[in-house]
Amino acid sequence: MRKPYVYITRKLPEPIVDQFRLFSEVKMWNSENLPVPREVLLEEASKADALLTMLSDKVDQQLLSVGKNLKVIANLAVGFDNIDVIEATKRGVAVCNTPDILTDTTADLVFSLILMTARKLVEAVDCVKSGEWKSWSPLFMAGADVHHKTIGIVGMGKIGEAVAKRALGFDMKVLYHNRNRKVEAEQTLGVTYQSFNDLVSESDFVVCLTPLTEETKGMFNKETFRKMKHAAFFINASRGAVAVEKDLVDALKNGEIAGAGLDVFVKEPIDLDHPLLQLENVVALPHIGSASVETRLAMMKRCCQNIELILNGKQPLNVLNM
Ligand code: GLV
Ligand code: GLV
């Protein structure tokens, strides 16, 4: 019997590829750092039974229509806004993601971003390394406290709950907003549900963890930033397009908010001359929420398991559209 053909859109470590070789013929794009060109992706999709994709690959109608043999798309991410899941479902293609295994790693990064932004840690490191540290002085590199402040989490999924646990360890008051109330989290963690507007105006740290959908696109805009406290920080580790970047730049420039910690941008990589990167009160990271070696390897293995299970007609561990 012909072995199924799996195409992986980025170079992965050999031990992972070996796992694929056990049940498939596998090929991958031969660069770790650069995405597969669209023409190559379409050509491969037209032959493949399964694709392992990155969040930088667009899996749209065009790709799905050429992918006549496709049975499964496994995305190396928990987010899946790069995939047209409705179209995949119509064509009987399963879409898998990697939830759960990246929850704590991502929450650690979110909390780091909060601390980095509030305590000016990037500026502080730069100043030591560039020889600008002249003496201990009373307000030198003095930032804002994190402990005992109010954090407002927008998008209370598993990562949101893991961030809430960390915040409670810092004696923070935790507010959250979500499409559905999380009654169990309210009871077990002691977090408080708020309307979006109240959360935004009461929080010292507004933390966005919501998936990107038609409803959440641009939800952080001029009006939202205007409602925030002048001393508050905006932290985004979901998808760039939940915020209107131009409005964020204006709010940061005009002192409507104190700063922003961003792991995600509308265009990734962000252009070097983007106004956000010119501002001192912005900490920018290169979309590394789940980037620990342990977690990334676990995510790759999970994609491999899901692909194998689906190709064998079995129930996958994670699927968005069964
Ligand atoms: C990263 O952003 C992910 O969705 O896993
Ligand atoms: C800081 O190191 C202090 O002693 O206040």
Coordinates of C-alpha atoms and ligand atoms in Angstrom, one line a residue:
M1 CA 0.0 0.0 0.0
R2 CA 1.2 3.5 -0.8
K3 CA 2.5 5.3 2.3
P4 CA 0.7 8.6 2.9
Y5 CA 2.6 11.8 2.0
V6 CA 3.1 14.4 4.7
Y7 CA 4.5 17.8 3.9
I8 CA 6.0 19.9 6.8
T9 CA 6.2 23.6 6.0
R10 CA 9.4 24.3 8.1
K11 CA 12.6 22.5 8.9
L12 CA 12.0 20.5 12.1
P13 CA 14.6 18.5 14.1
E14 CA 15.5 15.0 12.7
P15 CA 14.2 13.0 15.6
I16 CA 10.8 14.5 15.0
V17 CA 11.0 13.8 11.3
D18 CA 11.9 10.2 12.1
Q19 CA 8.6 9.8 13.9
F20 CA 6.9 10.8 10.7
R21 CA 9.0 8.3 8.7
L22 CA 7.5 5.5 10.7
F23 CA 4.1 5.9 9.0
S24 CA 4.6 8.2 6.0
E25 CA 6.7 9.5 3.3
V26 CA 7.6 12.9 4.6
K27 CA 9.2 16.0 3.1
M28 CA 9.8 19.4 4.6
W29 CA 10.7 22.9 3.6
N30 CA 14.4 23.2 4.1
S31 CA 14.7 26.4 6.1
E32 CA 14.2 26.9 9.9
N33 CA 13.8 30.7 9.7
L34 CA 12.1 31.4 6.4
P35 CA 8.5 30.4 5.5
V36 CA 7.8 28.2 2.5
P37 CA 7.1 30.2 -0.6
R38 CA 3.4 30.2 -1.6
E39 CA 4.0 28.4 -5.0
V40 CA 5.9 25.6 -3.2
L41 CA 3.2 25.3 -0.6
L42 CA 0.5 25.0 -3.2
E43 CA 2.4 22.5 -5.2
E44 CA 3.0 20.4 -2.1
A45 CA -0.6 20.7 -0.9
S46 CA -1.7 19.4 -4.3
K47 CA 0.1 16.1 -3.5
A48 CA -0.1 15.8 0.2
D49 CA -2.4 13.7 2.4
A50 CA -1.4 15.8 5.4
L51 CA 0.2 19.2 6.0
L52 CA 2.0 20.3 9.2
T53 CA 1.7 24.1 9.0
M54 CA 3.1 27.1 10.9
L55 CA 0.9 30.1 11.9
S56 CA 2.6 32.1 9.1
D57 CA 1.2 29.8 6.4
K58 CA -2.2 30.8 5.0
V59 CA -4.5 27.8 4.6
D60 CA -7.3 29.3 2.6
Q61 CA -9.8 28.3 -0.1
Q62 CA -7.2 28.4 -2.8
L63 CA -4.9 26.0 -1.0
L64 CA -7.7 23.7 0.1
S65 CA -9.1 23.5 -3.4
V66 CA -5.8 22.3 -4.8
G67 CA -5.3 19.9 -1.9
K68 CA -7.4 17.1 -3.4
N69 CA -5.9 14.4 -1.2
L70 CA -5.7 16.4 2.0
K71 CA -7.2 14.7 5.0
V72 CA -5.6 16.7 7.8
I73 CA -3.9 20.1 8.5
A74 CA -2.0 20.1 11.8
N75 CA -1.1 23.7 12.8
L76 CA 2.0 24.0 15.1
A77 CA 0.1 26.5 17.3
V78 CA -3.0 26.8 19.5
G79 CA -4.3 29.7 17.4
F80 CA -5.7 28.9 14.0
D81 CA -6.7 32.2 12.5
N82 CA -4.4 31.4 9.6
I83 CA -6.7 28.5 8.6
D84 CA -10.1 28.7 6.9
V85 CA -11.6 26.1 9.2
I86 CA -15.1 26.4 7.6
E87 CA -13.8 25.7 4.2
A88 CA -11.7 22.8 5.5
T89 CA -14.8 21.3 7.1
K90 CA -16.8 21.6 3.9
R91 CA -14.1 19.6 2.2
G92 CA -13.8 17.0 4.9
V93 CA -10.3 18.1 6.0
A94 CA -9.6 17.8 9.7
V95 CA -7.8 20.8 11.3
C96 CA -5.7 20.1 14.4
N97 CA -4.0 22.5 16.8
T98 CA -1.8 22.1 19.9
P99 CA -3.8 23.4 22.9
D100 CA -3.0 22.5 26.6
I101 CA 0.7 21.5 26.2
L102 CA 1.7 25.2 25.6
T103 CA -0.5 26.7 28.4
D104 CA 2.1 27.2 31.2
T105 CA 4.9 28.1 28.9
T106 CA 2.8 30.8 27.3
A107 CA 1.6 32.0 30.7
D108 CA 5.2 32.3 31.8
L109 CA 6.0 34.5 28.8
V110 CA 2.9 36.7 29.4
F111 CA 3.9 37.2 33.0
S112 CA 7.5 38.0 31.9
L113 CA 6.2 40.5 29.5
I114 CA 4.2 42.2 32.2
L115 CA 7.3 42.4 34.4
M116 CA 9.5 43.5 31.6
T117 CA 7.2 46.3 30.6
A118 CA 6.3 47.6 34.1
R119 CA 9.9 47.4 35.5
K120 CA 11.6 48.7 32.3
L121 CA 13.8 45.6 32.2
V122 CA 14.8 45.9 28.6
E123 CA 16.0 49.5 29.0
A124 CA 17.8 48.5 32.2
V125 CA 19.7 45.7 30.6
D126 CA 20.6 47.9 27.6
C127 CA 21.8 50.6 29.9
V128 CA 24.2 48.3 31.7
K129 CA 25.6 46.8 28.5
S130 CA 26.0 50.2 26.8
G131 CA 27.9 51.7 29.7
E132 CA 25.3 54.2 30.6
W133 CA 25.0 53.0 34.2
K134 CA 26.6 55.9 36.1
S135 CA 25.5 55.4 39.7
W136 CA 22.7 54.1 42.0
S137 CA 20.2 56.9 42.0
P138 CA 16.9 57.3 43.6
L139 CA 14.6 57.2 40.6
F140 CA 17.0 55.6 38.1
M141 CA 15.1 53.0 36.0
A142 CA 12.1 53.2 38.4
G143 CA 9.2 51.6 36.9
A144 CA 5.7 50.6 38.1
D145 CA 4.8 47.9 40.6
V146 CA 3.1 44.8 39.5
H147 CA 2.2 43.2 42.9
H148 CA -1.1 44.3 44.4
K149 CA -2.2 45.9 41.2
T150 CA -5.3 45.0 39.2
I151 CA -4.9 42.8 36.1
G152 CA -7.7 42.5 33.6
I153 CA -7.5 39.4 31.4
V154 CA -9.4 39.5 28.1
G155 CA -10.0 36.0 26.8
M156 CA -10.1 33.6 29.7
G157 CA -9.2 30.3 28.2
K158 CA -6.6 28.0 29.6
I159 CA -3.7 30.4 29.1
G160 CA -5.8 33.2 30.8
E161 CA -6.4 31.0 33.8
A162 CA -2.7 30.1 34.0
V163 CA -1.8 33.8 33.9
A164 CA -4.4 34.5 36.6
K165 CA -2.7 31.9 38.9
R166 CA 0.6 33.7 38.4
A167 CA -1.0 37.0 39.1
L168 CA -2.6 35.7 42.3
G169 CA 0.9 34.8 43.5
F170 CA 1.8 38.4 43.0
D171 CA -1.2 39.4 45.2
M172 CA -2.9 41.0 42.3
K173 CA -6.7 41.5 41.9
V174 CA -7.7 39.5 38.9
L175 CA -10.6 40.7 36.6
Y176 CA -11.5 38.8 33.4
H177 CA -13.7 39.2 30.4
N178 CA -14.7 36.3 28.2
R179 CA -17.6 35.4 25.8
N180 CA -18.9 33.0 28.5
R181 CA -18.6 33.4 32.2
K182 CA -16.1 31.0 33.8
V183 CA -18.0 30.2 37.0
E184 CA -15.6 27.4 38.0
A185 CA -12.6 29.7 37.6
E186 CA -14.4 32.4 39.6
Q187 CA -14.9 29.9 42.4
T188 CA -11.6 28.1 42.4
L189 CA -9.3 31.0 41.7
G190 CA -11.3 33.9 43.0
V191 CA -11.3 35.9 39.8
T192 CA -14.0 38.4 39.0
Y193 CA -16.0 38.7 35.7
Q194 CA -16.3 42.2 34.3
S195 CA -17.8 43.8 31.2
F196 CA -15.2 44.7 28.7
N197 CA -15.5 48.4 29.3
D198 CA -15.3 48.1 33.1
L199 CA -12.3 45.8 32.9
V200 CA -10.5 48.1 30.6
S201 CA -11.1 51.2 32.8
E202 CA -10.3 49.5 36.1
S203 CA -7.2 47.5 35.2
D204 CA -3.6 48.5 35.7
F205 CA -2.6 45.7 33.3
V206 CA -4.9 44.9 30.4
V207 CA -3.8 41.6 29.0
C208 CA -5.2 40.3 25.8
L209 CA -5.3 36.6 25.2
T210 CA -8.3 36.3 23.0
P211 CA -8.3 34.4 19.7
L212 CA -8.4 36.6 16.6
T213 CA -12.0 36.4 15.1
E214 CA -14.3 38.8 13.3
E215 CA -15.5 39.9 16.7
T216 CA -12.1 40.5 18.3
K217 CA -10.4 42.1 15.4
G218 CA -9.6 45.7 16.3
M219 CA -11.3 45.5 19.7
F220 CA -8.4 47.5 21.2
N221 CA -8.8 50.8 19.5
K222 CA -8.9 54.5 20.1
E223 CA -11.9 54.3 22.3
T224 CA -10.6 51.4 24.3
F225 CA -7.2 53.0 25.0
R226 CA -9.0 56.2 26.0
K227 CA -10.9 54.3 28.6
M228 CA -7.7 52.9 30.1
K229 CA -6.0 54.5 33.1
H230 CA -3.1 56.8 32.1
A231 CA -0.8 54.6 34.3
A232 CA -2.0 51.4 32.8
F233 CA -0.2 49.0 30.5
F234 CA -1.5 47.1 27.5
I235 CA -0.1 43.6 27.1
N236 CA -0.8 41.5 24.0
A237 CA 0.1 37.9 23.5
S238 CA -2.7 36.8 21.3
R239 CA -2.7 38.1 17.7
G240 CA -1.6 41.6 16.6
A241 CA -4.8 42.4 14.7
V242 CA -6.9 42.5 17.9
A243 CA -5.4 46.0 18.3
V244 CA -5.5 48.9 15.9
E245 CA -1.7 49.6 15.9
K246 CA -2.0 53.2 14.8
D247 CA -4.4 53.9 17.7
L248 CA -2.0 52.1 20.1
V249 CA 0.9 54.3 18.9
D250 CA -1.2 57.4 19.4
A251 CA -2.3 56.3 22.9
L252 CA 1.3 55.6 23.9
K253 CA 2.6 58.9 22.4
N254 CA -0.2 61.0 24.0
G255 CA 0.3 59.5 27.4
E256 CA -3.2 58.0 27.4
I257 CA -1.6 54.7 28.6
A258 CA 1.8 54.2 30.2
G259 CA 3.2 51.4 28.0
A260 CA 2.7 48.3 26.0
G261 CA 4.3 44.8 26.1
L262 CA 3.7 43.1 22.7
D263 CA 4.6 39.6 21.6
V264 CA 2.4 39.8 18.4
F265 CA 1.9 42.3 15.6
V266 CA -0.3 42.8 12.6
K267 CA 2.6 42.1 10.3
E268 CA 5.2 39.6 11.5
P269 CA 8.1 40.3 11.5
I270 CA 7.2 43.9 12.2
D271 CA 9.0 46.5 9.9
L272 CA 12.0 48.0 11.6
D273 CA 10.7 51.5 10.9
H274 CA 7.3 50.8 12.5
P275 CA 6.3 53.6 14.8
L276 CA 5.7 51.1 17.7
L277 CA 9.4 50.3 17.6
Q278 CA 10.4 53.9 17.9
L279 CA 8.7 54.3 21.3
E280 CA 10.6 53.9 24.6
N281 CA 7.5 52.6 26.4
V282 CA 7.1 49.6 24.2
V283 CA 8.6 46.2 24.8
A284 CA 8.5 44.1 21.7
L285 CA 9.1 40.4 21.4
P286 CA 9.2 38.2 18.3
H287 CA 6.1 36.1 18.9
I288 CA 7.7 33.7 21.4
G289 CA 4.8 32.8 23.7
S290 CA 5.2 29.1 23.5
A291 CA 9.0 29.1 22.7
S292 CA 10.7 26.8 25.2
V293 CA 12.5 23.9 23.7
E294 CA 10.5 21.4 25.8
T295 CA 7.1 22.9 24.7
R296 CA 8.0 23.4 21.0
L297 CA 9.2 19.7 20.8
A298 CA 6.0 18.6 22.6
M299 CA 3.9 20.6 20.1
M300 CA 5.7 19.0 17.1
K301 CA 5.2 15.6 18.6
R302 CA 1.5 16.4 19.1
C303 CA 1.1 17.4 15.5
C304 CA 2.8 14.1 14.4
Q305 CA 0.4 12.1 16.7
N306 CA -2.7 13.9 15.4
I307 CA -1.7 13.4 11.8
E308 CA -0.9 9.7 12.3
L309 CA -4.2 9.1 14.1
I310 CA -6.3 10.8 11.4
L311 CA -4.5 9.1 8.6
N312 CA -5.3 5.8 10.3
G313 CA -8.9 6.8 10.6
K314 CA -8.7 7.2 14.4
Q315 CA -9.9 9.9 16.7
P316 CA -7.1 12.6 17.1
L317 CA -6.0 14.1 20.4
N318 CA -7.0 17.6 19.2
V319 CA -9.3 18.5 16.4
L320 CA -11.2 21.7 15.7
N321 CA -13.8 20.4 13.2
M322 CA -14.7 16.7 13.7
Ligands
GLV1 C1 0.9 31.0 19.1 O1 0.7 32.2 18.9 C2 0.0 30.0 19.1 O2 -1.2 30.2 18.6 O3 0.3 28.9 19.4
GLV2 C1 18.4 48.3 46.9 O1 19.2 47.4 46.5 C2 18.3 48.8 48.2 O2 19.1 48.3 49.0 O3 17.4 49.6 48.4

